[in-house]
Short mmCIF file of C-alpha atoms in Angstrom, two decimals:
data_model
loop_
_atom_site.label_atom_id
_atom_site.label_comp_id
_atom_site.label_asym_id
_atom_site.label_seq_id
_atom_site.Cartn_x
_atom_site.Cartn_y
_atom_site.Cartn_z
CA MET Q 115 69.51 128.44 214.54
CA ALA Q 116 71.55 126.64 217.14
CA THR Q 117 72.16 124.34 214.22
CA GLU Q 118 74.03 126.99 212.32
CA ALA Q 119 76.14 127.84 215.30
CA VAL Q 120 77.08 124.21 215.55
CA ALA Q 121 77.67 124.10 211.80
CA LEU Q 122 79.93 127.13 212.00
CA VAL Q 123 81.86 125.70 214.90
CA GLU Q 124 82.19 122.37 213.21
CA GLY Q 125 83.00 124.10 209.94
CA GLU Q 126 86.34 125.00 211.46
CA GLU Q 127 87.21 121.33 211.59
CA PRO Q 128 89.03 119.74 208.69
CA GLY Q 129 86.48 118.47 206.16
CA GLY Q 130 84.93 121.89 205.47
CA LEU Q 131 81.19 122.28 205.19
CA VAL Q 132 78.76 120.72 207.61
CA PHE Q 133 75.04 120.64 206.91
CA HIS Q 134 72.33 120.04 209.45
CA PRO Q 135 69.24 120.70 207.33
CA PHE Q 136 67.00 118.52 209.46
CA ASP Q 137 67.81 119.65 212.95
CA GLN Q 138 65.13 122.31 212.63
CA PHE Q 139 62.45 119.62 212.39
CA GLU Q 140 63.35 117.92 215.66
CA ILE Q 141 60.62 117.52 218.21
CA LYS Q 142 61.93 118.75 221.54
CA PRO Q 143 60.25 119.23 224.88
CA LEU Q 144 59.61 122.90 225.35
CA PHE Q 145 60.55 122.74 229.03
CA GLY Q 146 63.38 120.64 230.38
CA GLU Q 147 66.45 119.05 228.87
CA ILE Q 148 67.01 118.38 225.17
CA GLY Q 149 67.34 114.65 225.70
CA ASP Q 150 64.10 114.19 227.66
CA PRO Q 151 61.73 111.66 226.16
CA VAL Q 152 58.75 113.07 224.25
CA SER Q 153 55.63 111.26 225.39
CA TRP Q 154 52.18 111.92 223.96
CA TYR Q 155 51.25 114.61 226.50
CA THR Q 156 54.61 116.43 226.63
CA ILE Q 157 54.40 120.10 225.75
CA SER Q 158 56.85 120.18 222.88
CA ASN Q 159 57.87 122.80 220.33
CA ALA Q 160 55.24 121.32 218.02
CA THR Q 161 52.62 121.98 220.70
CA PHE Q 162 53.81 125.54 221.07
CA TRP Q 163 53.66 126.41 217.39
CA MET Q 164 50.32 124.68 216.88
CA ALA Q 165 49.02 126.74 219.78
CA MET Q 166 50.46 129.85 218.14
CA ALA Q 167 48.60 128.98 214.93
CA ALA Q 168 45.38 128.54 216.90
CA LEU Q 169 45.95 131.86 218.68
CA CYS Q 170 46.51 133.62 215.36
CA VAL Q 171 43.27 132.15 214.02
CA ILE Q 172 41.42 133.32 217.10
CA GLY Q 173 43.11 136.72 216.92
CA LEU Q 174 42.16 137.22 213.30
CA LEU Q 175 38.68 135.76 213.23
CA VAL Q 176 37.36 136.37 216.73
CA ILE Q 177 39.18 139.33 218.24
CA GLY Q 178 39.55 141.00 214.84
CA THR Q 179 35.81 140.92 214.23
CA ARG Q 180 34.61 141.79 217.73
CA GLY Q 181 33.45 145.20 216.46
CA ARG Q 182 30.89 143.51 214.16
CA ALA Q 183 31.08 146.73 212.17
CA VAL Q 184 29.07 147.20 209.01
CA ILE Q 185 32.00 149.34 207.81
CA PRO Q 186 34.89 147.02 208.78
CA SER Q 187 38.23 147.81 210.37
CA ARG Q 188 41.39 146.56 208.65
CA VAL Q 189 41.64 143.33 210.64
CA GLN Q 190 37.95 142.65 210.21
CA SER Q 191 38.36 143.28 206.50
CA ALA Q 192 41.12 140.69 206.34
CA ALA Q 193 39.01 138.21 208.28
CA GLU Q 194 36.10 138.78 205.92
CA LEU Q 195 38.42 138.36 202.96
CA VAL Q 196 39.59 134.95 204.22
CA TYR Q 197 36.01 133.96 205.02
CA GLY Q 198 34.81 135.01 201.58
CA PHE Q 199 37.74 133.31 199.85
CA VAL Q 200 37.14 129.91 201.45
CA TYR Q 201 33.35 130.25 201.33
CA LYS Q 202 33.43 130.96 197.61
CA MET Q 203 35.87 128.10 197.02
CA VAL Q 204 33.60 125.63 198.82
CA GLU Q 205 30.51 126.94 197.06
CA ASP Q 206 32.08 126.94 193.59
CA VAL Q 207 33.58 123.47 193.84
CA THR Q 208 31.04 121.49 195.87
CA GLY Q 209 27.85 123.47 195.34
CA LYS Q 210 25.30 124.42 197.97
CA GLU Q 211 25.32 121.04 199.72
CA GLY Q 212 29.00 121.39 200.54
CA LEU Q 213 28.45 124.52 202.62
CA LYS Q 214 27.46 122.31 205.55
CA TYR Q 215 31.11 121.30 205.80
CA PHE Q 216 32.42 124.84 205.45
CA PRO Q 217 33.62 125.21 209.10
CA TRP Q 218 35.59 121.99 208.78
CA ILE Q 219 37.33 123.12 205.57
CA MET Q 220 37.90 126.57 207.05
CA THR Q 221 39.58 124.93 210.07
CA LEU Q 222 41.93 122.96 207.83
CA PHE Q 223 42.75 125.98 205.69
CA LEU Q 224 43.46 128.33 208.57
CA PHE Q 225 45.51 125.80 210.53
CA ILE Q 226 47.69 124.96 207.54
CA LEU Q 227 48.01 128.59 206.45
CA PHE Q 228 49.08 129.87 209.85
CA SER Q 229 51.35 126.89 210.53
CA ASN Q 230 53.09 127.47 207.20
CA TYR Q 231 53.51 131.19 207.71
CA LEU Q 232 54.54 130.98 211.35
CA GLY Q 233 57.06 128.33 210.32
CA LEU Q 234 58.73 130.90 208.11
CA LEU Q 235 59.70 132.99 211.11
CA PRO Q 236 63.33 132.50 212.08
CA LEU Q 237 63.79 129.95 214.87
CA ALA Q 238 60.26 128.72 214.36
CA PHE Q 239 59.15 125.14 214.08
CA THR Q 240 56.71 124.16 211.31
CA PRO Q 241 54.12 121.60 212.44
CA THR Q 242 52.95 121.02 208.85
CA SER Q 243 56.44 119.91 207.82
CA HIS Q 244 55.90 116.68 209.73
CA ILE Q 245 54.42 113.75 207.91
CA ALA Q 246 52.65 112.68 211.10
CA VAL Q 247 50.67 115.94 211.15
CA THR Q 248 49.85 116.09 207.45
CA ALA Q 249 49.01 112.39 207.40
CA VAL Q 250 46.47 112.92 210.16
CA LEU Q 251 45.00 115.87 208.26
CA ALA Q 252 44.87 113.97 204.97
CA LEU Q 253 43.56 110.76 206.53
CA GLY Q 254 40.94 112.79 208.34
CA VAL Q 255 39.82 114.23 205.02
CA PHE Q 256 39.96 110.83 203.32
CA ILE Q 257 37.94 109.00 205.98
CA THR Q 258 35.40 111.78 206.41
CA VAL Q 259 34.87 112.11 202.68
CA THR Q 260 34.49 108.37 202.20
CA VAL Q 261 31.99 108.14 205.06
CA ILE Q 262 30.03 111.11 203.68
CA GLY Q 263 30.04 109.47 200.25
CA PHE Q 264 28.58 106.22 201.54
CA VAL Q 265 26.08 107.92 203.86
CA LYS Q 266 24.80 110.29 201.17
CA ASN Q 267 24.76 107.91 198.20
CA GLY Q 268 24.77 104.41 199.67
CA MET Q 269 26.24 101.87 197.29
CA ALA Q 270 25.82 104.34 194.41
CA PHE Q 271 29.00 105.93 195.71
CA LEU Q 272 30.89 103.03 194.09
CA GLY Q 273 29.77 104.51 190.75
CA LEU Q 274 32.69 106.86 191.25
CA PHE Q 275 34.92 103.97 190.13
CA TRP Q 276 32.68 102.60 187.38
CA MET Q 277 33.04 104.77 184.28
CA LYS Q 278 29.82 104.56 182.29
CA GLU Q 279 31.32 106.43 179.36
CA ALA Q 280 34.13 103.91 178.84
CA PRO Q 281 33.76 100.82 176.61
CA LEU Q 282 32.52 97.84 178.59
CA PHE Q 283 35.66 95.72 178.31
CA LEU Q 284 37.80 98.59 179.61
CA ARG Q 285 35.63 99.35 182.61
CA PRO Q 286 37.11 96.79 185.05
CA VAL Q 287 40.62 97.97 184.23
CA ILE Q 288 39.63 101.60 184.70
CA ALA Q 289 37.84 100.66 187.90
CA ILE Q 290 41.02 99.11 189.32
CA ILE Q 291 43.03 102.18 188.37
CA GLU Q 292 40.39 104.45 189.87
CA VAL Q 293 40.33 102.49 193.13
CA ILE Q 294 44.12 102.62 193.38
CA SER Q 295 44.18 106.34 192.64
CA TYR Q 296 41.43 106.83 195.22
CA PHE Q 297 43.52 105.16 197.91
CA VAL Q 298 46.66 107.04 196.85
CA ARG Q 299 44.85 110.31 197.48
CA PRO Q 300 45.67 110.64 201.20
CA VAL Q 301 49.29 109.71 200.49
CA SER Q 302 49.84 112.39 197.86
CA HIS Q 303 47.64 114.81 199.78
CA SER Q 304 49.83 114.59 202.88
CA ILE Q 305 53.26 114.17 201.28
CA ARG Q 306 52.66 117.14 198.97
CA LEU Q 307 52.19 119.48 201.89
CA ALA Q 308 54.93 118.11 204.14
CA GLY Q 309 57.37 117.61 201.26
CA ASN Q 310 57.03 121.15 199.97
CA LEU Q 311 57.71 122.61 203.38
CA VAL Q 312 60.55 120.23 204.22
CA ALA Q 313 62.17 120.88 200.85
CA GLY Q 314 62.00 124.65 201.22
CA HIS Q 315 63.18 124.78 204.82
CA ALA Q 316 65.96 122.26 204.24
CA MET Q 317 67.09 124.18 201.18
CA ILE Q 318 67.40 127.36 203.21
CA LYS Q 319 69.50 125.48 205.76
CA VAL Q 320 71.72 124.00 203.05
CA PHE Q 321 72.43 127.46 201.64
CA ALA Q 322 73.01 128.72 205.16
CA GLY Q 323 75.64 126.00 205.47
CA PHE Q 324 77.45 127.39 202.42
CA ALA Q 325 77.84 130.69 204.25
CA ALA Q 326 80.67 129.10 206.21
CA ILE Q 327 82.90 129.71 203.18
CA ALA Q 328 83.61 133.43 203.12
CA ALA Q 329 83.76 133.66 199.32
CA LEU Q 330 80.35 132.04 198.96
CA SER Q 331 78.59 133.88 201.75
CA PRO Q 332 77.19 136.78 199.65
CA LEU Q 333 75.80 134.29 197.17
CA SER Q 334 74.39 132.34 200.07
CA VAL Q 335 72.57 135.40 201.41
CA VAL Q 336 71.09 136.16 197.97
CA ALA Q 337 70.02 132.54 197.53
CA ILE Q 338 68.43 132.39 200.96
CA THR Q 339 66.52 135.60 200.24
CA ALA Q 340 65.27 134.23 196.92
CA ILE Q 341 64.27 130.89 198.39
CA TYR Q 342 62.59 132.63 201.30
CA GLY Q 343 60.50 134.60 198.80
CA LEU Q 344 59.59 131.37 197.03
CA GLU Q 345 58.72 129.81 200.37
CA VAL Q 346 56.32 132.64 201.19
CA LEU Q 347 54.57 131.87 197.93
CA VAL Q 348 54.66 128.11 198.52
CA ALA Q 349 53.28 128.44 202.06
CA GLY Q 350 50.16 130.17 200.74
CA ILE Q 351 49.77 128.02 197.65
CA GLN Q 352 50.11 124.74 199.54
CA ALA Q 353 47.45 125.76 202.03
CA TYR Q 354 45.22 126.71 199.09
CA VAL Q 355 45.96 123.47 197.23
CA PHE Q 356 45.30 121.31 200.27
CA THR Q 357 41.98 123.08 200.79
CA ILE Q 358 40.82 122.98 197.19
CA LEU Q 359 41.74 119.29 196.89
CA THR Q 360 39.67 118.68 200.02
CA CYS Q 361 36.80 120.48 198.29
CA ILE Q 362 37.24 118.37 195.16
CA TYR Q 363 37.24 115.13 197.14
CA LEU Q 364 34.15 116.33 198.96
CA LYS Q 365 32.47 117.08 195.64
CA ASP Q 366 33.25 113.53 194.48
CA ALA Q 367 31.58 112.23 197.63
CA LEU Q 368 28.50 114.42 197.21
CA HIS Q 369 28.10 113.87 193.46
CA PRO Q 370 29.84 110.58 192.60
CA SER Q 371 28.51 110.42 189.02
CA HIS Q 372 31.02 112.41 187.02
CA MET V 160 83.86 97.54 202.79
CA GLU V 161 80.38 96.21 202.31
CA GLY V 162 78.93 99.20 204.16
CA ASP V 163 80.88 101.52 201.92
CA ILE V 164 79.36 99.98 198.82
CA ALA V 165 75.88 100.31 200.32
CA GLN V 166 76.51 103.95 201.13
CA PHE V 167 77.86 104.49 197.64
CA GLY V 168 74.67 103.04 196.22
CA GLN V 169 72.57 105.28 198.47
CA PHE V 170 74.27 108.42 197.28
CA ILE V 171 74.12 107.39 193.63
CA GLY V 172 70.43 106.61 194.05
CA ALA V 173 69.76 109.90 195.83
CA GLY V 174 71.48 111.78 193.03
CA LEU V 175 69.43 109.95 190.41
CA ALA V 176 66.25 110.65 192.33
CA ALA V 177 67.13 114.32 192.41
CA ILE V 178 66.89 114.29 188.59
CA GLY V 179 63.19 113.75 189.15
CA SER V 180 62.95 117.15 190.80
CA GLY V 181 64.37 118.74 187.66
CA LEU V 182 61.86 116.85 185.51
CA ALA V 183 59.07 118.06 187.73
CA ALA V 184 60.33 121.57 187.13
CA ILE V 185 59.81 120.98 183.39
CA GLY V 186 56.27 119.85 184.16
CA VAL V 187 55.52 122.87 186.29
CA GLY V 188 56.94 125.15 183.61
CA SER V 189 54.79 123.45 180.99
CA VAL V 190 51.63 123.92 183.06
CA ALA V 191 52.37 127.59 183.68
CA ALA V 192 53.37 128.24 180.06
CA ASN V 193 50.24 126.66 178.66
CA TYR V 194 48.10 128.53 181.13
CA LEU V 195 49.73 131.80 180.18
CA GLY V 196 49.33 131.05 176.47
CA GLY V 197 45.66 130.26 176.94
CA ALA V 198 45.16 133.27 179.17
CA LEU V 199 46.65 135.62 176.59
CA ARG V 200 44.47 134.18 173.87
CA ASN V 201 41.33 134.47 175.94
CA PRO V 202 41.92 136.79 178.89
CA SER V 203 38.27 136.81 179.92
CA ALA V 204 38.38 133.09 180.75
CA ALA V 205 41.71 133.31 182.58
CA ALA V 206 40.40 134.34 185.99
CA SER V 207 38.00 131.41 186.20
CA GLN V 208 40.81 128.93 185.53
CA THR V 209 43.32 129.99 188.18
CA ALA V 210 42.06 127.25 190.51
CA THR V 211 42.71 124.67 187.80
CA LEU V 212 46.13 126.20 187.26
CA PHE V 213 47.08 125.79 190.89
CA ILE V 214 45.79 122.24 191.02
CA GLY V 215 47.82 121.42 187.92
CA LEU V 216 50.89 123.04 189.41
CA ALA V 217 50.38 121.17 192.66
CA PHE V 218 50.08 117.80 190.91
CA ALA V 219 53.14 118.39 188.77
CA GLU V 220 55.10 119.63 191.74
CA ALA V 221 53.97 116.80 194.00
CA LEU V 222 55.71 114.25 191.77
CA GLY V 223 58.91 116.24 192.00
CA ILE V 224 58.49 116.31 195.75
CA PHE V 225 58.08 112.54 195.71
CA SER V 226 61.43 112.10 194.02
CA PHE V 227 62.95 114.56 196.46
CA LEU V 228 61.48 112.43 199.23
CA VAL V 229 63.02 109.30 197.73
CA ALA V 230 66.37 111.09 197.73
CA LEU V 231 65.92 112.08 201.36
CA LEU V 232 64.95 108.55 202.34
CA LEU V 233 67.98 107.12 200.61
CA MET V 234 70.24 109.65 202.29
CA PHE V 235 68.92 109.54 205.81
CA ALA V 236 66.47 106.76 206.43
CA VAL V 237 67.76 103.63 204.70
CA MET Z 129 79.46 116.58 197.43
CA ALA Z 130 79.86 113.01 198.52
CA THR Z 131 82.64 113.69 200.99
CA GLU Z 132 80.80 116.66 202.40
CA THR Z 133 77.64 114.70 202.98
CA ILE Z 134 79.52 111.88 204.53
CA THR Z 135 80.71 114.43 207.04
CA ALA Z 136 77.13 115.51 207.52
CA GLU Z 137 76.13 111.92 208.00
CA GLU Z 138 78.82 111.37 210.55
CA ALA Z 139 77.98 114.62 212.29
CA LEU Z 140 74.35 113.61 212.39
CA ALA Z 141 75.28 110.22 213.70
CA VAL Z 142 77.14 111.87 216.54
CA HIS Z 143 75.05 114.97 217.08
CA GLY Z 144 71.50 113.81 216.42
CA ALA Z 145 71.75 110.29 217.71
CA GLU Z 146 70.16 110.97 221.06
CA ALA Z 147 67.19 112.96 219.70
CA ALA Z 148 66.35 112.13 216.11
CA GLY Z 149 67.64 108.65 215.68
CA PRO Z 150 69.09 107.78 212.31
CA GLY Z 151 68.09 110.74 210.18
CA MET Z 152 64.98 112.66 209.43
CA PRO Z 153 63.05 113.74 212.52
CA GLN Z 154 59.94 113.29 210.39
CA LEU Z 155 60.45 109.54 210.47
CA ASP Z 156 61.05 109.35 214.21
CA VAL Z 157 58.02 107.32 215.20
CA SER Z 158 58.50 108.02 218.91
CA SER Z 159 57.44 111.65 218.40
CA PHE Z 160 54.24 110.78 216.50
CA PRO Z 161 51.86 110.34 219.45
CA ASN Z 162 52.85 113.74 220.80
CA GLN Z 163 52.25 115.50 217.48
CA ILE Z 164 49.03 113.68 216.71
CA PHE Z 165 47.61 114.35 220.15
CA TRP Z 166 48.39 118.04 220.09
CA LEU Z 167 47.27 118.36 216.47
CA LEU Z 168 43.88 116.92 217.36
CA VAL Z 169 43.63 119.27 220.34
CA THR Z 170 44.52 122.28 218.17
CA LEU Z 171 42.12 121.33 215.41
CA GLY Z 172 39.39 120.77 217.97
CA VAL Z 173 39.96 124.19 219.51
CA ILE Z 174 40.04 125.94 216.13
CA TYR Z 175 36.94 124.09 214.93
CA PHE Z 176 35.07 124.89 218.14
CA VAL Z 177 35.98 128.57 218.02
CA LEU Z 178 35.21 128.89 214.32
CA SER Z 179 31.90 127.08 214.30
CA ARG Z 180 30.71 128.59 217.58
CA PHE Z 181 31.92 132.19 217.41
CA ALA Z 182 33.84 133.36 214.37
CA LEU Z 183 31.96 132.03 211.35
CA PRO Z 184 28.42 132.86 212.52
CA ARG Z 185 29.60 136.33 213.49
CA ILE Z 186 31.30 137.06 210.17
CA GLY Z 187 28.39 135.54 208.29
CA ALA Z 188 26.00 137.76 210.22
CA VAL Z 189 28.14 140.84 209.57
CA LEU Z 190 28.31 140.09 205.85
CA ALA Z 191 24.57 139.42 205.70
CA GLU Z 192 23.90 142.62 207.62
CA ARG Z 193 26.09 144.59 205.24
CA ALA Z 194 24.38 143.07 202.21
CA GLY Z 195 21.03 143.82 203.85
CA THR Z 196 22.03 147.39 204.61
CA ILE Z 197 23.17 147.98 201.05
CA THR Z 198 20.02 146.45 199.63
CA ASN Z 199 17.88 148.46 202.03
CA ASP Z 200 19.68 151.67 201.20
CA ILE Z 201 19.23 151.09 197.50
CA ALA Z 202 15.57 150.25 198.05
CA ALA Z 203 15.15 153.36 200.21
CA ALA Z 204 16.78 155.53 197.58
CA GLU Z 205 14.53 154.01 194.94
CA GLU Z 206 11.54 154.62 197.19
CA LEU Z 207 12.56 158.23 197.77
CA ARG Z 208 13.03 158.82 194.06
CA HIS Z 209 9.66 157.26 193.40
CA ARG Z 210 8.11 159.46 196.05
CA ALA Z 211 9.79 162.56 194.64
CA ARG Z 212 8.42 161.74 191.23
CA GLU Z 213 4.98 161.17 192.74
CA ALA Z 214 5.20 164.49 194.56
CA GLU Z 215 6.14 166.19 191.34
CA THR Z 216 3.19 164.76 189.47
CA ALA Z 217 0.94 165.63 192.39
CA TYR Z 218 2.26 169.19 192.34
CA ASP Z 219 1.70 169.46 188.61
CA LYS Z 220 -1.78 168.09 189.00
CA ALA Z 221 -2.53 170.46 191.86
CA LEU Z 222 -1.28 173.35 189.79
CA ALA Z 223 -3.43 172.37 186.84
CA ASP Z 224 -6.39 171.88 189.15
CA ALA Z 225 -5.87 175.24 190.76
CA ARG Z 226 -5.61 176.87 187.40
CA ALA Z 227 -8.79 175.16 186.21
CA GLU Z 228 -10.53 176.12 189.43
CA ALA Z 229 -9.44 179.71 189.05
CA ASN Z 230 -10.73 179.75 185.51
CA ARG Z 231 -13.95 178.22 186.63
CA ILE Z 232 -14.34 180.77 189.42
CA VAL Z 233 -13.59 183.60 187.04
CA ALA Z 234 -16.14 182.31 184.57
CA GLU Z 235 -18.70 181.72 187.30
CA THR Z 236 -18.20 185.14 188.77
CA LYS Z 237 -18.44 186.66 185.38
CA ALA Z 238 -21.63 184.79 184.71
CA GLN Z 239 -22.99 185.76 188.11
CA ILE Z 240 -22.17 189.36 187.59
CA GLN Z 241 -23.71 189.24 184.15
CA ALA Z 242 -26.80 187.61 185.54
CA ASP Z 243 -27.06 190.15 188.34
CA LEU Z 244 -26.50 192.91 185.89
CA ASP Z 245 -29.16 191.56 183.58
CA ALA Z 246 -31.56 191.16 186.45
CA GLU Z 247 -30.90 194.67 187.66
CA ILE Z 248 -31.30 196.07 184.20
CA GLU Z 249 -34.51 194.17 183.76
CA LYS Z 250 -35.75 195.36 187.11
CA ALA Z 251 -34.81 198.88 186.30
CA ASP Z 252 -36.51 198.58 182.93
CA ALA Z 253 -39.60 197.22 184.60
CA GLN Z 254 -39.57 200.04 187.14
CA ILE Z 255 -39.06 202.56 184.46
CA ALA Z 256 -41.87 201.06 182.47
CA ALA Z 257 -44.08 201.01 185.52
CA LYS Z 258 -43.20 204.61 186.33
CA THR Z 259 -43.85 205.58 182.75
CA ALA Z 260 -47.18 203.87 182.73
CA GLU Z 261 -48.09 205.47 186.02
CA SER Z 262 -47.05 208.86 184.80
CA GLN Z 263 -48.99 208.29 181.63
CA ALA Z 264 -52.01 207.36 183.64
CA ALA Z 265 -51.60 210.43 185.83
CA ILE Z 266 -51.18 212.60 182.78
CA ASP Z 267 -54.20 211.01 181.20
CA GLU Z 268 -56.24 211.57 184.33
CA ILE Z 269 -55.04 215.12 184.62
CA ARG Z 270 -55.86 215.67 181.04
CA GLU Z 271 -59.28 214.06 181.43
CA SER Z 272 -60.01 215.96 184.55
CA ALA Z 273 -58.88 219.13 182.82
CA ALA Z 274 -61.08 218.35 179.92
CA ARG Z 275 -63.98 217.62 182.21
CA ASN Z 276 -63.34 220.80 184.11
CA VAL Z 277 -63.22 222.66 180.85
CA SER Z 278 -66.57 221.27 179.78
CA GLU Z 279 -68.10 222.03 183.15
CA VAL Z 280 -66.65 225.52 183.18
CA ALA Z 281 -67.86 225.99 179.65
CA ARG Z 282 -71.39 224.76 180.53
CA ASP Z 283 -71.47 226.96 183.61
CA VAL Z 284 -70.21 229.92 181.66
CA ALA Z 285 -72.57 229.22 178.85
CA ARG Z 286 -75.52 228.89 181.23
CA GLU Z 287 -74.56 232.08 183.02
CA ILE Z 288 -74.14 233.87 179.69
CA VAL Z 289 -77.46 232.58 178.55
CA ALA Z 290 -79.02 233.61 181.88
CA ALA Z 291 -77.35 236.99 181.66
CA PHE Z 292 -78.89 237.43 178.23
CA GLY Z 293 -82.08 236.88 179.98
CA ALA Z 294 -83.10 234.04 178.21
CA ASP Z 295 -84.58 231.29 180.11
CA ALA Z 296 -82.28 228.73 178.98
CA ASP Z 297 -82.90 225.11 179.22
CA ALA Z 298 -79.97 223.77 181.08
CA ALA Z 299 -79.95 220.48 179.27
CA LYS Z 300 -79.92 222.16 175.90
CA VAL Z 301 -77.09 224.41 176.87
CA ASP Z 302 -75.03 221.52 178.10
CA ALA Z 303 -75.60 219.56 174.94
CA ALA Z 304 -74.65 222.52 172.83
CA VAL Z 305 -71.50 223.12 174.80
CA ASP Z 306 -70.57 219.47 174.64
CA ALA Z 307 -71.13 219.50 170.96
CA LYS Z 308 -68.88 222.48 170.52
CA LEU Z 309 -66.23 220.96 172.74
CA GLY Z 310 -66.45 217.71 170.94
CA GLU Z 311 -65.65 219.49 167.72
CA ARG Z 312 -62.56 220.95 169.25
CA ALA Z 313 -61.43 217.90 170.99
#
């Protein structure tokens, strides 16, 4: 939000509107000066908001359920709802064998969900809007799933790329396409999540920049409200999509024959 | 002068890439419309297909996001 | 648009040069190690907490709830079954009691009848015995009376004969008297 202040100040200058849609994504040390270098162990704003996400997860799933009540409280109800939602997703998509990986998928889902939603708070930083974070998540999924595929099926896992239904002369071509699409998976998996969040947050900042013109400011407020509503939807849907795609990739690894 | 032409090209390219976002919007609309049409024809099967709907939406939207990303890269990273 | 963004570009070049480099902070490679390190730490913490505490607990609660519901339904079923059993048992007991009562009534009736019959028989026998006895006594009395009559008659006849002065043969007199009595008898 310091951004907007700067934008407003600079908006007075000749040249009119000034947009800083990307200042909100800057990684800054949480303690110390703005210009300090960010080394790997520095406690940055990314660290803080990741920790907030982890605390929310613990608050919902551990502290919320400490009653272990057969008739649940509201928080416990919500925790059970999330548990049941992800559990059913894993079971429906991957089958019984996939339930072994349920904690892993639940971790991904909850981290992304809470990062997305906490990022919607004003002044907040969104860890999942950074390609470095989503790339690690997606590559983690990609590598784990590939390893599981080879460990469970051995070389039969390569049958994933060899379509038995296709005519013989088309199979090598299809195999090449399948291999390429397999390796594109982590790319699209990570860019989808980060891109959606960057686009939404940047859009809000762009409309906030228009507020510098008095005549446009009511429109700007309406637009920001509408986009914020869309972002609330997108934050949930992207967490869901990331999770269900993980489940689908896991299913491919567990049952490579289509 | 040369830098100006490069910058000109960047902005033109970013604008063209932004068209991709609009095309993705058509795709997303098509997915949702077909889902709704199918769901109204056979409401009992609709609930079981919401997962497929969201995956379809995500794929269609992802391509729009890619073009948005290309625009961003042209604007800020090149 | 173009002029505006050029301003943005210039502003970024001035404002964000020290922190974010040329443009998007997402592409600032120098911040990657920090993010990746803390991401891995966060994921590790969440995974540890979930797999160690949260998920087993929620799973247990859900299983317990499902178990409780199943048990309650089973218990209700059991109770209904038992109620039905009790009802049939009650009906059966009622029917039994009724049958028993009928049996007792019939038995008692039969007993009473039998007792009555026996008593009547006994009474009849007694009456018969008494009658026979009385008959015998009457017969004896009559016989003795008859014998007395014949003796009295013989004695009287003998005395009369003696009074007439005739030396009567006792035997003859007796025979005559007996003969006369026999005619009357």
